[in-house]
Structures are given as structure tokens and as C-alpha cells.
PDB file of N, CA and C in Angstrom:
ATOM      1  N   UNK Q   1     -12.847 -50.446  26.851  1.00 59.00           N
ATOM      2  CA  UNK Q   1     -14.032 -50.297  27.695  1.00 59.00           C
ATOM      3  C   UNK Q   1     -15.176 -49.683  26.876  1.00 59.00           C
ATOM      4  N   UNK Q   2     -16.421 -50.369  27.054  1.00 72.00           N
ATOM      5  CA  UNK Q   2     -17.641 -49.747  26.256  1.00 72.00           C
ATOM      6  C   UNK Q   2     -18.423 -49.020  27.303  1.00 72.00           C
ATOM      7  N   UNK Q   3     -18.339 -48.129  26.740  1.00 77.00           N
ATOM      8  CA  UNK Q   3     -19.909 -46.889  27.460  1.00 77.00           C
ATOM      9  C   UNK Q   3     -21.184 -47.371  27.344  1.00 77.00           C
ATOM     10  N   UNK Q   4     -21.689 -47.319  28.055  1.00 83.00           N
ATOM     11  CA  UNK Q   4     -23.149 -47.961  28.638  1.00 83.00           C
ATOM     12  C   UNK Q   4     -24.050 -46.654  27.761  1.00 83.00           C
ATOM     13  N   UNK Q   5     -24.755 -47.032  26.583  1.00 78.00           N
ATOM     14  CA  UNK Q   5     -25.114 -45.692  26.275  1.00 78.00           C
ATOM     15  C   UNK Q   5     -26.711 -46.029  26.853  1.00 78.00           C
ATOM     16  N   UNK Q   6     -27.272 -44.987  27.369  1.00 88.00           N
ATOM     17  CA  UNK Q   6     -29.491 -45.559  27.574  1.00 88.00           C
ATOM     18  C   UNK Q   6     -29.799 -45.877  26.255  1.00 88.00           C
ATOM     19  N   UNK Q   7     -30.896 -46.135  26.379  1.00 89.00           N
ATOM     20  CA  UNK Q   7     -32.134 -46.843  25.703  1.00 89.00           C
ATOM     21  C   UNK Q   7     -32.489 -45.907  24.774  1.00 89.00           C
ATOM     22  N   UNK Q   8     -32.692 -44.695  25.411  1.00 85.00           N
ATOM     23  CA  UNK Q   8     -33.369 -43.457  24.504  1.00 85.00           C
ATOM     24  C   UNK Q   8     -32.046 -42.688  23.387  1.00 85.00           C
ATOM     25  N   UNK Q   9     -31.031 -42.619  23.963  1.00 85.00           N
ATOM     26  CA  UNK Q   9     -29.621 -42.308  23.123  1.00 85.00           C
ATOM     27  C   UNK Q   9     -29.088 -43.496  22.251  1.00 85.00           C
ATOM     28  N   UNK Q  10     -29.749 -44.791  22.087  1.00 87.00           N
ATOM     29  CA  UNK Q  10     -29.511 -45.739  21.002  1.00 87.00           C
ATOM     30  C   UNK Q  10     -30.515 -45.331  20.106  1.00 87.00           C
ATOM     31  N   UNK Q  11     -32.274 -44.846  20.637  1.00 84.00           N
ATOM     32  CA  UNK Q  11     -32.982 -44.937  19.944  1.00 84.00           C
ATOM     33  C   UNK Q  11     -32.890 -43.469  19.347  1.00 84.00           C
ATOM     34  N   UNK Q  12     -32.247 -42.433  19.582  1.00 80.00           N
ATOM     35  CA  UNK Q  12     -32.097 -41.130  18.538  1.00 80.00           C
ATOM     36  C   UNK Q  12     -30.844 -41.689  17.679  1.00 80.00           C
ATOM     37  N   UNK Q  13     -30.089 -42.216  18.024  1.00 80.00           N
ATOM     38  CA  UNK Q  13     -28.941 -42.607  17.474  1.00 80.00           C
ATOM     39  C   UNK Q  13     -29.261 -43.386  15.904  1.00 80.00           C
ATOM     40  N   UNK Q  14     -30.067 -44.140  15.925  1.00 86.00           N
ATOM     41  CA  UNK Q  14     -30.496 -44.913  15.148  1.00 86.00           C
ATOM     42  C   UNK Q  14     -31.738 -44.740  14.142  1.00 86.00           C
ATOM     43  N   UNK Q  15     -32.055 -43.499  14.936  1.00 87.00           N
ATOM     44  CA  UNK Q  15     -33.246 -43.076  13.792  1.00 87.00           C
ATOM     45  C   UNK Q  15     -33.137 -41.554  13.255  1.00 87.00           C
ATOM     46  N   UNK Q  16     -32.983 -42.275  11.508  1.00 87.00           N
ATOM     47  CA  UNK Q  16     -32.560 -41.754  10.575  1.00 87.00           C
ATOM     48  C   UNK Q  16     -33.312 -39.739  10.850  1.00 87.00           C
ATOM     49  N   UNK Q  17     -34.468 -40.166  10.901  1.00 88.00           N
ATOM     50  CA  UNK Q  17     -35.277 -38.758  10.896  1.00 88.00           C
ATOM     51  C   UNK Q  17     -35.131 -37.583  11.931  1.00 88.00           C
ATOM     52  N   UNK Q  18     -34.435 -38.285  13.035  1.00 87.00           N
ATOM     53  CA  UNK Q  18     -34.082 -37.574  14.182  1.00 87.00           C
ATOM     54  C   UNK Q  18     -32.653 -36.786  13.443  1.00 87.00           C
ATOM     55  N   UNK Q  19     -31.678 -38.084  12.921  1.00 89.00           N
ATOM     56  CA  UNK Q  19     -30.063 -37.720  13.003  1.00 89.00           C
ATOM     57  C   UNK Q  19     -30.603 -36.172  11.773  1.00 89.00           C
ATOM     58  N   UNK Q  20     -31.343 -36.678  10.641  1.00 91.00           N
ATOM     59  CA  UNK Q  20     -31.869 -35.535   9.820  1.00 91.00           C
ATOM     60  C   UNK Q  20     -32.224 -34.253  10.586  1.00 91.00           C
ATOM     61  N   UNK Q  21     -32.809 -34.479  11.606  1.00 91.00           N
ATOM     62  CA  UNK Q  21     -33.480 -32.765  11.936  1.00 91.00           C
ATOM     63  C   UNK Q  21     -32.230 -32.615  12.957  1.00 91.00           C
ATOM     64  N   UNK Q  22     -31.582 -33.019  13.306  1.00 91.00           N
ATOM     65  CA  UNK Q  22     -30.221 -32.658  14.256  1.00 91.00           C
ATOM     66  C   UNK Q  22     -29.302 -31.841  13.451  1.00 91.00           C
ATOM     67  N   UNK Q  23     -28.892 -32.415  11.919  1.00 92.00           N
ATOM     68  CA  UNK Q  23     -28.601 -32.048  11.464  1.00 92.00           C
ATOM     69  C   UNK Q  23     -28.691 -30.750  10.853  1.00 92.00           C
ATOM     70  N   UNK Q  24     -29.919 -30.612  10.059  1.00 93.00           N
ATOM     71  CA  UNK Q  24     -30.212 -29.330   9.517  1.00 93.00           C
ATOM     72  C   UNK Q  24     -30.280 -28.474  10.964  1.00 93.00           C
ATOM     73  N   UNK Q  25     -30.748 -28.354  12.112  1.00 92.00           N
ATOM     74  CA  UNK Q  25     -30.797 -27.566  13.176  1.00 92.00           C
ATOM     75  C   UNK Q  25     -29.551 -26.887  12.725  1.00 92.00           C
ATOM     76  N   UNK Q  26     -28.147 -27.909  13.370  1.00 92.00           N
ATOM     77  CA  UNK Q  26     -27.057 -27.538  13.338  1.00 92.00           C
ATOM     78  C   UNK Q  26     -26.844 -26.598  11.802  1.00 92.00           C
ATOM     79  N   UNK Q  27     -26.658 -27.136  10.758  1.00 92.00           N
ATOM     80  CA  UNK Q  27     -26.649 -26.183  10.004  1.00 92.00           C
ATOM     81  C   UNK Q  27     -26.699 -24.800   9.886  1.00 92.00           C
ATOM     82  N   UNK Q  28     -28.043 -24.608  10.050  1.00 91.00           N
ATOM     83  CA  UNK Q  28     -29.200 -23.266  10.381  1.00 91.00           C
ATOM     84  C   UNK Q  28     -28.018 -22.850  11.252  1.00 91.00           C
ATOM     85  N   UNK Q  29     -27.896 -23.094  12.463  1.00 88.00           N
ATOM     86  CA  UNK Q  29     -27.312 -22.262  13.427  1.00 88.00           C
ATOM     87  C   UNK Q  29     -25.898 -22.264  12.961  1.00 88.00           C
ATOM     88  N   UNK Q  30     -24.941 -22.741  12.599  1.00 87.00           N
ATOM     89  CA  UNK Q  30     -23.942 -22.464  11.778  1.00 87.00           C
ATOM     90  C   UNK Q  30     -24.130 -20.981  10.862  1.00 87.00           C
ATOM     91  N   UNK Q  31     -25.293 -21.565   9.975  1.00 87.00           N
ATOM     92  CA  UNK Q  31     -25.061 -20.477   8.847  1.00 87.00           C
ATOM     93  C   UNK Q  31     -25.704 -19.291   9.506  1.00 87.00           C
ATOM     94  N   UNK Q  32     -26.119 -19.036  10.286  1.00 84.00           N
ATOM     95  CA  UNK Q  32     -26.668 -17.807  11.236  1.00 84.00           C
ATOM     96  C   UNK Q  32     -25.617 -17.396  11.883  1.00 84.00           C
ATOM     97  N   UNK Q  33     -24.845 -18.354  12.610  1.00 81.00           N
ATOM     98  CA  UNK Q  33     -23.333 -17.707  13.219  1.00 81.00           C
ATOM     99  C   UNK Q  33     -22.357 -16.811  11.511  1.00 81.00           C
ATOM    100  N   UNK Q  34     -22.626 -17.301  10.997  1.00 79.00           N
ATOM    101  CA  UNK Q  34     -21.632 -17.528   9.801  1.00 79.00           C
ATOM    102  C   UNK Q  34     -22.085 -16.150   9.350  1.00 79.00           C
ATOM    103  N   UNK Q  35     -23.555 -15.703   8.823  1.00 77.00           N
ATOM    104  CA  UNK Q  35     -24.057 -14.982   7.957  1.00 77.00           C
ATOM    105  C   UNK Q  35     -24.434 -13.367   8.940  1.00 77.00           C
ATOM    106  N   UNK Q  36     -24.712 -13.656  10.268  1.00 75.00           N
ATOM    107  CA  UNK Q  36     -24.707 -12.641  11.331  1.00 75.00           C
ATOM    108  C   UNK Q  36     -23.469 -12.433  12.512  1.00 75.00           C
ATOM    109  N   UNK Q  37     -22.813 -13.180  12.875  1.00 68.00           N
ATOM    110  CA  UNK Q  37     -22.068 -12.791  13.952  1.00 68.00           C
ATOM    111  C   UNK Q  37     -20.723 -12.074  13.898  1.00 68.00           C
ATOM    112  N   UNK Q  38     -20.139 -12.873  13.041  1.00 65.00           N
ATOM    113  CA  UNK Q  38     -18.595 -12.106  12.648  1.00 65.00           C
ATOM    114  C   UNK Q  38     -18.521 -11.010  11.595  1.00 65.00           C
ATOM    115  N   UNK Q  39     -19.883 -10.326  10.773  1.00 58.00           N
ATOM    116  CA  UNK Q  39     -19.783  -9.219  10.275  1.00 58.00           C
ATOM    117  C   UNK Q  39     -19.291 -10.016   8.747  1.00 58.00           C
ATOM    118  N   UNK Q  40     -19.639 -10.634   8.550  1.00 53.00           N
ATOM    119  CA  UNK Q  40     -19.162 -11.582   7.048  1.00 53.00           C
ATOM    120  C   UNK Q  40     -19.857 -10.486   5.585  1.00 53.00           C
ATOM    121  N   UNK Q  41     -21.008 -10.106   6.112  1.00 56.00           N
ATOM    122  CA  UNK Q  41     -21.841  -9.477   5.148  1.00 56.00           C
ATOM    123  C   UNK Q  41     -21.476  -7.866   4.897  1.00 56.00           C
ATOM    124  N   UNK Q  42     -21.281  -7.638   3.637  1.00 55.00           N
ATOM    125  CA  UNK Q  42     -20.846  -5.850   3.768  1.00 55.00           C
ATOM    126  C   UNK Q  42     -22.243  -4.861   3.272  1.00 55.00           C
ATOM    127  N   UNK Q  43     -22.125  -4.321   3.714  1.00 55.00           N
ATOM    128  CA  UNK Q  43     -23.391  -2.896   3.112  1.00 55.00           C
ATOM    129  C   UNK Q  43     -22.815  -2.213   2.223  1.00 55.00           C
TER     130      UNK Q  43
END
């Protein structure tokens, strides 16, 4: 069975510059969880 995806979720899907800034977002907030939350960093 195929999922009916919209119009607008083919068209982020497919464009390169979007999947790019999705990406780095995610990143960023990774390495912010990573570098602030669990105490990773020592004084």
C-alpha cells in the first residue's frame, strides 16, 4: 500500500535546499543536546 503523500511534502522532499537546512537545523540541535544537556563538558 502507498501513502498518499500532499503536494507540499513531495515538494520539501525533493528540494535539495530545504533537505540542506533540515539538516544542519537537526545537527545544531543535536550538538547543543550533546555539548549542553548531559554535562559532556568538564570545568
Amino acid at each position: 500500500m502507498t501513502k498518499k503523500i500532499s503536494r507540499f511534502q513531495k515538494f520539501t522532499m525533493h528540494n535539495p535546499f530545504i533537505q540542506f537546512f533540515v539538516f544542519l537545523f537537526l545537527n545544531v540541535k543535536i550538538l547543543t543536546v550533546v555539548a549542553f544537556g548531559h554535562g559532556g563538558t568538564r570545568k
